Tab-separated table of C-alpha atoms and ligand atoms in Angstrom:
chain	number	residue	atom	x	y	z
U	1	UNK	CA	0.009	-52.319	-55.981
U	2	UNK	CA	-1.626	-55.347	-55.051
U	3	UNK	CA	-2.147	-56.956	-58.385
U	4	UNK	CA	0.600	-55.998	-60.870
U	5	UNK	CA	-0.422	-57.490	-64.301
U	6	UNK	CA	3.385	-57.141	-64.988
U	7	UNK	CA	4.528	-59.690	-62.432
U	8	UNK	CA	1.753	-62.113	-63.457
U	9	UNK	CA	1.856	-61.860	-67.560
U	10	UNK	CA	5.453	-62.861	-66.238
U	11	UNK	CA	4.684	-66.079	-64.616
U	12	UNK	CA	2.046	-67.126	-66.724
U	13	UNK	CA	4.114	-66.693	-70.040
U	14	UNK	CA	6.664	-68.355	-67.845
U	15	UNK	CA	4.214	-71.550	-68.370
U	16	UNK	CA	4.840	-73.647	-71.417
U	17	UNK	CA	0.905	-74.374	-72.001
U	18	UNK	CA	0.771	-75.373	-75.180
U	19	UNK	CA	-2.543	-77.038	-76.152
U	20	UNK	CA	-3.489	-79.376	-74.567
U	21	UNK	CA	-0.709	-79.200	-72.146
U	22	UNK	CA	-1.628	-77.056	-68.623
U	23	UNK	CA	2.111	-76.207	-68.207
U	24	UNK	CA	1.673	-74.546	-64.888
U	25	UNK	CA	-0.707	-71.517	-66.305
U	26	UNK	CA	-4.052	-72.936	-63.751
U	27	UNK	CA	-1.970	-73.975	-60.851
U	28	UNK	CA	-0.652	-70.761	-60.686
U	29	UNK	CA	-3.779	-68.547	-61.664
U	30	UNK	CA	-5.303	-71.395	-59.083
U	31	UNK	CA	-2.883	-69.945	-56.327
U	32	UNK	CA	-3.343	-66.293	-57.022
U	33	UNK	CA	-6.881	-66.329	-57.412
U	34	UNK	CA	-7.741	-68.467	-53.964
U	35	UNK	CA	-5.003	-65.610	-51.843
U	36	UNK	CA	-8.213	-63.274	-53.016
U	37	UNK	CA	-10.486	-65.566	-51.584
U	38	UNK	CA	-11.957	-67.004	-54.701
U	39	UNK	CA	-13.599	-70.366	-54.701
U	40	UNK	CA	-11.718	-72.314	-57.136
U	41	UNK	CA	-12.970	-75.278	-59.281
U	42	UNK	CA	-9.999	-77.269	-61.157
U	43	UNK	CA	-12.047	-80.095	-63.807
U	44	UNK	CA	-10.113	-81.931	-66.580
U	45	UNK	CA	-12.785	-82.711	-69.835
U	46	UNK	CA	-11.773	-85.255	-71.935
U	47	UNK	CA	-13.536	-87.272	-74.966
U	48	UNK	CA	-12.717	-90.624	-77.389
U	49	UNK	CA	-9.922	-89.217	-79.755
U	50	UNK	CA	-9.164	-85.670	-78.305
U	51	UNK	CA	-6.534	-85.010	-75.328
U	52	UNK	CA	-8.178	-84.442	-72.042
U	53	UNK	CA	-7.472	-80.583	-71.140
U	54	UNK	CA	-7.597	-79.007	-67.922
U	55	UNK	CA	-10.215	-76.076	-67.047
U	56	UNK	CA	-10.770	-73.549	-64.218
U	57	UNK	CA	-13.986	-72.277	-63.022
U	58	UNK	CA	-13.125	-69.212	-60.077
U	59	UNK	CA	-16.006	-67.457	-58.440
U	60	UNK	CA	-16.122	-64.636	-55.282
U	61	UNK	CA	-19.441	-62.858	-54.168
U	62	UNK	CA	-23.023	-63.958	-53.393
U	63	UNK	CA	-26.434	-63.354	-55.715
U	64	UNK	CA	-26.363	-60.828	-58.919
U	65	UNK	CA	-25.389	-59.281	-60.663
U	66	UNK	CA	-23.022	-61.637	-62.357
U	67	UNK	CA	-19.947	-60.806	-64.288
U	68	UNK	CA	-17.325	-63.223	-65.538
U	69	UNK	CA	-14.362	-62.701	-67.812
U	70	UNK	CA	-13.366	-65.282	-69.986
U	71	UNK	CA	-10.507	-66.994	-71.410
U	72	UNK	CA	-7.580	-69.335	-72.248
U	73	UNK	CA	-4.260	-70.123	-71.243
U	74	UNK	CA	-3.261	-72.477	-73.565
U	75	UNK	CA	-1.206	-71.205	-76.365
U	76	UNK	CA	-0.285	-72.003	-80.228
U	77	UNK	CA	3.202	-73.529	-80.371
U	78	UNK	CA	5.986	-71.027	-80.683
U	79	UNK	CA	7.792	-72.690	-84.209
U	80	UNK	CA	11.107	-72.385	-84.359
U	81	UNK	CA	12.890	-70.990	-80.744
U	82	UNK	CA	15.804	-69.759	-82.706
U	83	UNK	CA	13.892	-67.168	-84.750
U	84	UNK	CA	12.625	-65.558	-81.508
U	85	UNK	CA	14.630	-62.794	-80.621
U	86	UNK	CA	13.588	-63.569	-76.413
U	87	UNK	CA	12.719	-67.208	-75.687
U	88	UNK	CA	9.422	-67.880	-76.004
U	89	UNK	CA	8.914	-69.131	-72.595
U	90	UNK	CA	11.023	-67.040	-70.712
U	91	UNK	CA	9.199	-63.843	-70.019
U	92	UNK	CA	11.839	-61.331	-70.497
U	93	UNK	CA	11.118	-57.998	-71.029
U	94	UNK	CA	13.289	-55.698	-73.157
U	95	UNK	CA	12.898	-52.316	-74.295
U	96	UNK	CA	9.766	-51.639	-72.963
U	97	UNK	CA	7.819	-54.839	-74.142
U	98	UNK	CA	7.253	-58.337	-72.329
U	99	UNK	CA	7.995	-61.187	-75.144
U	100	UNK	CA	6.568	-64.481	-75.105
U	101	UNK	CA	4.025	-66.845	-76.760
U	102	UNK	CA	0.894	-65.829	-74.689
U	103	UNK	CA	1.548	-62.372	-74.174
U	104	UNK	CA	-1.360	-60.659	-76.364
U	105	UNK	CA	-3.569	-63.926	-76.907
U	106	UNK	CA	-4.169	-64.285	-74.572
U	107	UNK	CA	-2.196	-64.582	-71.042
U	108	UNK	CA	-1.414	-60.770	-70.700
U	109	UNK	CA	-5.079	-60.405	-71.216
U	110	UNK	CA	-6.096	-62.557	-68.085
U	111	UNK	CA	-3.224	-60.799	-66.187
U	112	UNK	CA	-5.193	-57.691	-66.622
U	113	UNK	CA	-8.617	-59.312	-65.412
U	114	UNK	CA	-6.844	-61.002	-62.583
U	115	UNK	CA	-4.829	-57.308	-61.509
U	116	UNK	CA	-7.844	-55.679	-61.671
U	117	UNK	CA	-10.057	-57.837	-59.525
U	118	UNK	CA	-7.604	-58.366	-56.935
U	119	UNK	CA	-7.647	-53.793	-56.756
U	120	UNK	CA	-11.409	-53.702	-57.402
U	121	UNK	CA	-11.670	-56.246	-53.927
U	122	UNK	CA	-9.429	-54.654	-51.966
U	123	UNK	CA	-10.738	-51.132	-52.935
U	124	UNK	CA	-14.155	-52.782	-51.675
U	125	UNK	CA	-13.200	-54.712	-48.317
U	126	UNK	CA	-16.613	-56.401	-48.132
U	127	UNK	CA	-16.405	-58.192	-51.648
U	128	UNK	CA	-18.249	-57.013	-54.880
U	129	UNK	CA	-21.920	-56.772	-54.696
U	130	UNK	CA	-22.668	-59.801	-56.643
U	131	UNK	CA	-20.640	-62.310	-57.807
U	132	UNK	CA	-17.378	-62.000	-59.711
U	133	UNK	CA	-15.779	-65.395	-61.944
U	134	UNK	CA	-13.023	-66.445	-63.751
U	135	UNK	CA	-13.934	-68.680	-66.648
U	136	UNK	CA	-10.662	-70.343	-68.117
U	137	UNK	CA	-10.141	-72.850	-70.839
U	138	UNK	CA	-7.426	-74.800	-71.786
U	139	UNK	CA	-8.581	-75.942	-74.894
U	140	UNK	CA	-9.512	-72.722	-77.354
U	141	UNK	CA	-6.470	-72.980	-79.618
U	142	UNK	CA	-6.774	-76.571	-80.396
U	143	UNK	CA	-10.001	-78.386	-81.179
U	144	UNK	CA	-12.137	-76.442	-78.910
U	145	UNK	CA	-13.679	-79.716	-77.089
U	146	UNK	CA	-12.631	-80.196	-73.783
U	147	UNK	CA	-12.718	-76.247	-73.082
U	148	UNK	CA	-15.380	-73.425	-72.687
U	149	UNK	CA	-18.627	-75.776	-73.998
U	150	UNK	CA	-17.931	-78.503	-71.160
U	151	UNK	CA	-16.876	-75.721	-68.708
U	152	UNK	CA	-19.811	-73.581	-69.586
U	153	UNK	CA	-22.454	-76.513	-69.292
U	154	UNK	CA	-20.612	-77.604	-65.931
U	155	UNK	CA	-20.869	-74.411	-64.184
U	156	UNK	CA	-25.015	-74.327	-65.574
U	157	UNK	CA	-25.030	-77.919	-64.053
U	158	UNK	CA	-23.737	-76.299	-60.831
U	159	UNK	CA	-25.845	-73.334	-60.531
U	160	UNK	CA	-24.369	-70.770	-62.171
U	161	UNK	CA	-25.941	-67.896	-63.815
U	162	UNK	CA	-23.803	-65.190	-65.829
U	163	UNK	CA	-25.417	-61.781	-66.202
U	164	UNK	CA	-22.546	-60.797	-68.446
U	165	UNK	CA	-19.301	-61.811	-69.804
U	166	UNK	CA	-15.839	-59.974	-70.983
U	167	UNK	CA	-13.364	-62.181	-73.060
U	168	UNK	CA	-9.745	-60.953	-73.435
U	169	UNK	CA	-8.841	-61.849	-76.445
U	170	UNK	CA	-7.002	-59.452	-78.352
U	171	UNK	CA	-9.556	-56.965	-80.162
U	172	UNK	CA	-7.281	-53.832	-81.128
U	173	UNK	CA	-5.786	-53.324	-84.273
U	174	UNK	CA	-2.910	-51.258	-83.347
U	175	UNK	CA	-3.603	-49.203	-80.010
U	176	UNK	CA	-5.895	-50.731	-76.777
U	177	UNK	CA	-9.110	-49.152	-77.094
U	178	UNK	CA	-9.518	-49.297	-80.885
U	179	UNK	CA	-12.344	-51.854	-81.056
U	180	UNK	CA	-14.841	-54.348	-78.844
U	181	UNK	CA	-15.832	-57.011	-80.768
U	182	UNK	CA	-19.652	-56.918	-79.887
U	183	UNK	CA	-20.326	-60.344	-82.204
U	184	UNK	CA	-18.668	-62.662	-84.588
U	185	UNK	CA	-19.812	-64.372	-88.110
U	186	UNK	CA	-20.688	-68.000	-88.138
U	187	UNK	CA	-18.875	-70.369	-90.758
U	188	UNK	CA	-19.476	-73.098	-92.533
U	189	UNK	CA	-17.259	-75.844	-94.727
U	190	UNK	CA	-18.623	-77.529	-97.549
U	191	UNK	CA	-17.285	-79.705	-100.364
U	192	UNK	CA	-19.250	-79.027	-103.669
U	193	UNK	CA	-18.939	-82.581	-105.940
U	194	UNK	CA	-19.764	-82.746	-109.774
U	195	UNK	CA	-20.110	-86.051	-111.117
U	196	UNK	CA	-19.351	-87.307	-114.719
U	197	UNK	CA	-18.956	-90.357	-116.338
U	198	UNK	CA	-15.240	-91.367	-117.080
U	199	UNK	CA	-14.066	-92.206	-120.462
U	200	UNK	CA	-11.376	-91.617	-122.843
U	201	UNK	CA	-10.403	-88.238	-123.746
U	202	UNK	CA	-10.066	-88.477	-127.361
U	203	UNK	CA	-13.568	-89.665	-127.289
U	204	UNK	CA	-15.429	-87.040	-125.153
U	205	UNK	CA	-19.364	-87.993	-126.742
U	206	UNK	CA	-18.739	-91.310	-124.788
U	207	UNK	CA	-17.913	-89.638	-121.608
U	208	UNK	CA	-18.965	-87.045	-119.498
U	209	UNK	CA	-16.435	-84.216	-118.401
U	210	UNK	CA	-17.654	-83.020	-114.696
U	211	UNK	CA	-14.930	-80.118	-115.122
U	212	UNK	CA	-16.927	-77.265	-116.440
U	213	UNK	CA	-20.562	-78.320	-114.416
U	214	UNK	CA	-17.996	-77.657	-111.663
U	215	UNK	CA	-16.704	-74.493	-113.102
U	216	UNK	CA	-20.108	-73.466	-114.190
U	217	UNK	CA	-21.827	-73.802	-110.736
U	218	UNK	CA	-18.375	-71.959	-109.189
U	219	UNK	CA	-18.872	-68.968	-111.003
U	220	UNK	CA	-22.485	-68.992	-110.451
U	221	UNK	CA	-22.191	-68.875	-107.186
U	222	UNK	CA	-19.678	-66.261	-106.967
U	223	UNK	CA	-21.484	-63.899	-109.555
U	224	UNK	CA	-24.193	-62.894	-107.054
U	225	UNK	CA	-23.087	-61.764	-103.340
U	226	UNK	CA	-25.129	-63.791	-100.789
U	227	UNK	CA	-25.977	-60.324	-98.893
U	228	UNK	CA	-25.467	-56.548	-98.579
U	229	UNK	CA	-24.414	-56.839	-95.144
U	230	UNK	CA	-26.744	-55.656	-92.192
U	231	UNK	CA	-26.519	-52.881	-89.361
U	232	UNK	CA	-23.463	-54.262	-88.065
U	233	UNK	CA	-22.548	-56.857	-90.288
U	234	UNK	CA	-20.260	-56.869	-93.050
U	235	UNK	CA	-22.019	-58.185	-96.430
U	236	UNK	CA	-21.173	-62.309	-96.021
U	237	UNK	CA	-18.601	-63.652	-97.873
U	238	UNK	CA	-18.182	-67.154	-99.887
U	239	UNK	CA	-14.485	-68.452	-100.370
U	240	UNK	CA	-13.656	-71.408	-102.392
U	241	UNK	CA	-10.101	-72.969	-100.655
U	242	UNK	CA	-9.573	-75.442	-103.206
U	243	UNK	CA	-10.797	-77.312	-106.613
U	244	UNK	CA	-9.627	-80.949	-106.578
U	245	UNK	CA	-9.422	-83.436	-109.389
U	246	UNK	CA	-6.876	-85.479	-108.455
U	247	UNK	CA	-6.604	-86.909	-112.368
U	248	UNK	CA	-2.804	-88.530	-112.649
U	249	UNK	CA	-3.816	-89.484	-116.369
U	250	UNK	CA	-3.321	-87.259	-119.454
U	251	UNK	CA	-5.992	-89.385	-121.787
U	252	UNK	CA	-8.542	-90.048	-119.339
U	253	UNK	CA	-11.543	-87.973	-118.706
U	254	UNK	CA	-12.129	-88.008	-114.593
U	255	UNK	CA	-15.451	-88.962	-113.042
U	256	UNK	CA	-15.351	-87.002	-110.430
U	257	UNK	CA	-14.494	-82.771	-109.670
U	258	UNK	CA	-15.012	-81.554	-106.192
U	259	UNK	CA	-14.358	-78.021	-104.983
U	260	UNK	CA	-14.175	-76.588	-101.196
U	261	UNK	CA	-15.725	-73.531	-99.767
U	262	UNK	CA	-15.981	-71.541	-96.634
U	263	UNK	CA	-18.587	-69.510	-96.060
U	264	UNK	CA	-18.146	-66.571	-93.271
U	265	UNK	CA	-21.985	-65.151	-93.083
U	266	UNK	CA	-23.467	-62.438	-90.917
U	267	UNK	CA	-27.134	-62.378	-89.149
U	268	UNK	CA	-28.828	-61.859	-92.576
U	269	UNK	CA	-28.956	-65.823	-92.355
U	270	UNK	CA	-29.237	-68.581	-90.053
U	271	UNK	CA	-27.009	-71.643	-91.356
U	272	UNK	CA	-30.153	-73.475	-92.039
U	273	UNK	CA	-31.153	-71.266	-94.210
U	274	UNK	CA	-28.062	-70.437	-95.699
U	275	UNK	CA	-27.363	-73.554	-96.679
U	276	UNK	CA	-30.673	-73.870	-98.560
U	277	UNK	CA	-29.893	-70.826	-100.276
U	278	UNK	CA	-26.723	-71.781	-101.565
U	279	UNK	CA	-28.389	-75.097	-102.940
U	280	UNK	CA	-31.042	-73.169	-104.382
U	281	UNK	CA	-28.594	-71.375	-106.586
U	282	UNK	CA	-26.621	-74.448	-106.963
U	283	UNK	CA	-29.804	-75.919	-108.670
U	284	UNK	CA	-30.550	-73.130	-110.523
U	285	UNK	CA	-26.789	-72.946	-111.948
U	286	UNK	CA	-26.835	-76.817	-112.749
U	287	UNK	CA	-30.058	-76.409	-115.254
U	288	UNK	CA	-31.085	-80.082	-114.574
U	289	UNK	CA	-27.845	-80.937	-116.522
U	290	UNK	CA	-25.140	-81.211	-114.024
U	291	UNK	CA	-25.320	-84.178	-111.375
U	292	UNK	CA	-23.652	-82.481	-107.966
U	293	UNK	CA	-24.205	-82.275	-104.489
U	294	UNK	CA	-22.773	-80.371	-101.635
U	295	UNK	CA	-21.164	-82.192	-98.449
U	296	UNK	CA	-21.819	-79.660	-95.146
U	297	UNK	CA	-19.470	-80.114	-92.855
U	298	UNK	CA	-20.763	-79.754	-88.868
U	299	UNK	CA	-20.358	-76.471	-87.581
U	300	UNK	CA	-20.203	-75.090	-84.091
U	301	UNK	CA	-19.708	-71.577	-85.108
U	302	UNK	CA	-23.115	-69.705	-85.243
U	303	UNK	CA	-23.404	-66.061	-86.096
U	304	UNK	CA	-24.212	-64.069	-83.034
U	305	UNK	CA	-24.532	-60.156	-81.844
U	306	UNK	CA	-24.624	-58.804	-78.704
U	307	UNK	CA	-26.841	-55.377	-79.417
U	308	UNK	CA	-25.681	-52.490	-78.065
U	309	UNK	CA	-27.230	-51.426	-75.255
U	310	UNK	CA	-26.039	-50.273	-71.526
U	311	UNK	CA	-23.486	-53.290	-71.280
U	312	UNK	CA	-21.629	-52.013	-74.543
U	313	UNK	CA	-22.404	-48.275	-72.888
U	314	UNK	CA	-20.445	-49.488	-69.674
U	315	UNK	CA	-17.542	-50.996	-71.926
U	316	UNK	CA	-17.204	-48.733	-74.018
U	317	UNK	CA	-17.164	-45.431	-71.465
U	318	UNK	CA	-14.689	-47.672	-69.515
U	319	UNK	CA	-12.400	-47.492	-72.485
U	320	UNK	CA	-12.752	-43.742	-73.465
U	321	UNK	CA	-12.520	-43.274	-69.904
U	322	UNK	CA	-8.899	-44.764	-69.886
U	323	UNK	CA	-7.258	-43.556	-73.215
U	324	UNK	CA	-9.948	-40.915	-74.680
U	325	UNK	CA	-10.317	-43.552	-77.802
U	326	UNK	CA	-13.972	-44.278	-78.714
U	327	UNK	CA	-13.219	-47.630	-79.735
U	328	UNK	CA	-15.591	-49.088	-82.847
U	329	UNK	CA	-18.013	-51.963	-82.457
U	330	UNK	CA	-16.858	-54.348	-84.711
U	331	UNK	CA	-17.876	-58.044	-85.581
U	332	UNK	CA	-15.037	-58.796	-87.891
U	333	UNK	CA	-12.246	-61.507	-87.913
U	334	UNK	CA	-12.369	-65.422	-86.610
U	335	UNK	CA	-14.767	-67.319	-83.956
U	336	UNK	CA	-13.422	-67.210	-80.813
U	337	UNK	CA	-15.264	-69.000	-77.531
U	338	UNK	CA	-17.506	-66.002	-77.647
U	339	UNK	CA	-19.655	-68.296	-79.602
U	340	UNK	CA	-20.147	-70.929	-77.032
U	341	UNK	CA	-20.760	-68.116	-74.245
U	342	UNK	CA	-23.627	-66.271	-76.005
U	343	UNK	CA	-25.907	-68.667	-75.077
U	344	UNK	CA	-25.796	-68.088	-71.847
U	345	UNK	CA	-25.569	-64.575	-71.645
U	346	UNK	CA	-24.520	-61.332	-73.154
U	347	UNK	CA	-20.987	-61.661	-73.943
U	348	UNK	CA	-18.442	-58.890	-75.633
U	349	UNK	CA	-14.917	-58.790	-76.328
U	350	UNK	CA	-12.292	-56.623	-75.656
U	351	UNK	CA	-8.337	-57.189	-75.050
U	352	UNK	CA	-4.863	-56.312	-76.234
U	353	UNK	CA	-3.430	-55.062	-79.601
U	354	UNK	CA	-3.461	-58.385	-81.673
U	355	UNK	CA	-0.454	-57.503	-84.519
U	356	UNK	CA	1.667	-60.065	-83.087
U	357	UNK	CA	-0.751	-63.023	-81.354
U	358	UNK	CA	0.106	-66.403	-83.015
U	359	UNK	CA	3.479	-65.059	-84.502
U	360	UNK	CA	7.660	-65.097	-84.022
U	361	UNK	CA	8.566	-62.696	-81.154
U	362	UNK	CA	4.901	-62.253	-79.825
U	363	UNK	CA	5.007	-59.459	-77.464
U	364	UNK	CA	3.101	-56.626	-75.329
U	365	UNK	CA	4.220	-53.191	-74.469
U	366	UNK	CA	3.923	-53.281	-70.408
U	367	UNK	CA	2.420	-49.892	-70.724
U	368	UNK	CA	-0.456	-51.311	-72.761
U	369	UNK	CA	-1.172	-53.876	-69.511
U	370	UNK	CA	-1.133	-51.168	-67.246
U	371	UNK	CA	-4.027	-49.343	-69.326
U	372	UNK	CA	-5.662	-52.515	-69.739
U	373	UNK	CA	-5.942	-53.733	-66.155
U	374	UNK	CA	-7.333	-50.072	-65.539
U	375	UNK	CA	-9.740	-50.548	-67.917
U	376	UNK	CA	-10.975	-53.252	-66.411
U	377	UNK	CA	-10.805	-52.027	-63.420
U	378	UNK	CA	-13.029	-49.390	-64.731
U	379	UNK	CA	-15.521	-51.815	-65.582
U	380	UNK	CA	-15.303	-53.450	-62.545
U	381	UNK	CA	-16.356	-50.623	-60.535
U	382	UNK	CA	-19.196	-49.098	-62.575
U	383	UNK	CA	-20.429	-52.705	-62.812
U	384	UNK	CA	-20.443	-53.411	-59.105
U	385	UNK	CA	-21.186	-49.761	-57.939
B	1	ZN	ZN1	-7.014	-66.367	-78.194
């Protein structure tokens, strides 16, 4: 075989990349990726108060059409060593899985990509027609800074167009072809403050409790739902994470209540206008009585879908293809980088089972990266042929 996804989930697990560190994982995806005669690009993006984090940018092929998978090898840190039944950083594999932190989010993933392009160009001596590119972050676990937005605007800076893009991370619930994630909700953080007017609390006319304005406007705006959820959207949903007072004093009305929210919203809304139609009902809840305001926080997590159409098809019959599983279209769970990468073209998702990505004794059954890198393979092919 001449890429074994085995032998290189190995070495880059093998790679203690930790956000922000590099540990290895792009010198040695550098080394693989230029024996296949890609051209390789190695840039480190840094900013005032963040870590600078190295990136890769890998590209083979002339013209269009364009396909690029996408990804990270940094990792979340592994906790405590002890509880891990296999080192976190030593690759073993034991009874029939391949431990490590990495191994399903998302260095097994890239593995995969990496096997399969290295079969799909030698089954097709001349090179693909088009152009074939590895797009991989070191930053997606961490702040998200110094990763896929710089890399993304670098390689537009350099002439780079993408036709279409496949990140790894790990989509499946509990077997590989369950699910492409096809978009993601956007999210936004805002602290809701109520204002009062401190005083003693034996004498409440004389002061002004902000307690149950903040209570009042809470339930208001969990009484009605913000949506009914669209074609292939979920209805969105408003959390509150935490009320805050902060009063140390048992005889002293506050001046002050604040409570935090997170709101995870579908393609109903655009954040603009979401965030005038929480205020709306935050006015209409407050009755001209209640002095608030809300605090957005910035967000770079917009709401996006990629329709289905014949680059889900291609996905998608790649996958039944491979394990007879129709897999669903879903656009549930967290942002990933997907979010930065649909603005520049269509972009999908589709990777690993994810039951143990961020936890103790992360892991992937080998025989689930042997029908992953022929999946992509799959893909591959019908995309080039
Ligand atoms: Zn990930």
């Amino acid at each position: 075989m001449i890429g074994d996804p085995i032998a290189i989930a190995r070495n880059l697990l093998r790679c203690p990349s930790v956000t922000p560190e590099e540990g290895g994982a792009l010198t040695y995806l550098e080394s693989v990726l230029r024996g296949a005669g890609f051209e390789v690009h190695r840039m480190i993006f840094a900013e005032p108060g963040t870590a600078p984090v190295e990136n890769l940018f890998a590209r083979i092929g002339a013209g269009g059409p364009h396909f690029v998978f996408a990804g990270h090898t940094d990792v979340v840190p592994p906790g405590d060593a002890a509880q891990w039944t296999h080192p976190p950083f030593a690759g073993d594999i034991a009874g029939g899985a391949l431990y490590g932190r990495g191994a399903v989010d998302m260095k097994g993933a890239i593995a995969c990509a990496v096997a399969a392009s290295l079969e799909h160009l030698h089954a097709n001596a001349r090179g693909p027609t088009g152009s074939l590119s590895f797009l991989i972050t070191g930053d997606e676990e961490g702040v998200a800074v110094n990763g896929s937005i710089k890399l993304l605007r670098w390689a537009a800076e350099n002439g780079e167009k993408f036709d279409h893009c496949l990140v790894g991370e790990p989509t499946n619930p509990t077997l590989v072809g369950d699910m492409i994630k096809i978009g993601r909700r956007g999210s936004l953080n805002a602290s809701l403050v109520v204002t009062g007017t401190q005083g003693h609390v034996a004498y409440p006319d004389l002061a002004d409790n902000p307690i149950p304005g903040l209570i009042a406007i809470m339930q208001a705006l969990l009484a009605e739902p913000l949506d009914h959820g669209s074609a292939h959207f979920d209805p969105s949903n408003l959390e509150f994470t935490t009320v805050d007072v902060g009063n140390e004093t048992v005889n002293l009305i506050p001046v002050e209540a604040r409570a935090r929210f997170n709101v995870r919203y579908n393609d109903c809304h655009s954040a603009p206008a979401l965030r005038t139609l929480i205020e709306t009902r935050v006015q209409r809840a407050a009755k001209g009585r209640i002095r608030w305001r809300i605090a957005w926080e910035a967000s770079n997590a917009d709401v996006f879908l990629t329709a289905p159409g014949p680059f889900v098809d291609l996905v998608s019959s790649a996958i039944i293809d491979v394990t007879g599983r129709k897999p669903a279209l879903s656009t549930a769970g967290g942002t990933s980088d997907a979010r930065f990468i649909k603005d520049y073209c269509p972009v999908v998702e589709f990777g690993l089972v994810n039951t143990t990505m961020h936890g103790v004794d992360e892991r992937v059954a080998t025989a689930d990266l042997m029908t992953l890198t022929a999946i992509y393979r799959r893909i591959l092919d019908r995309y080039f042929s």
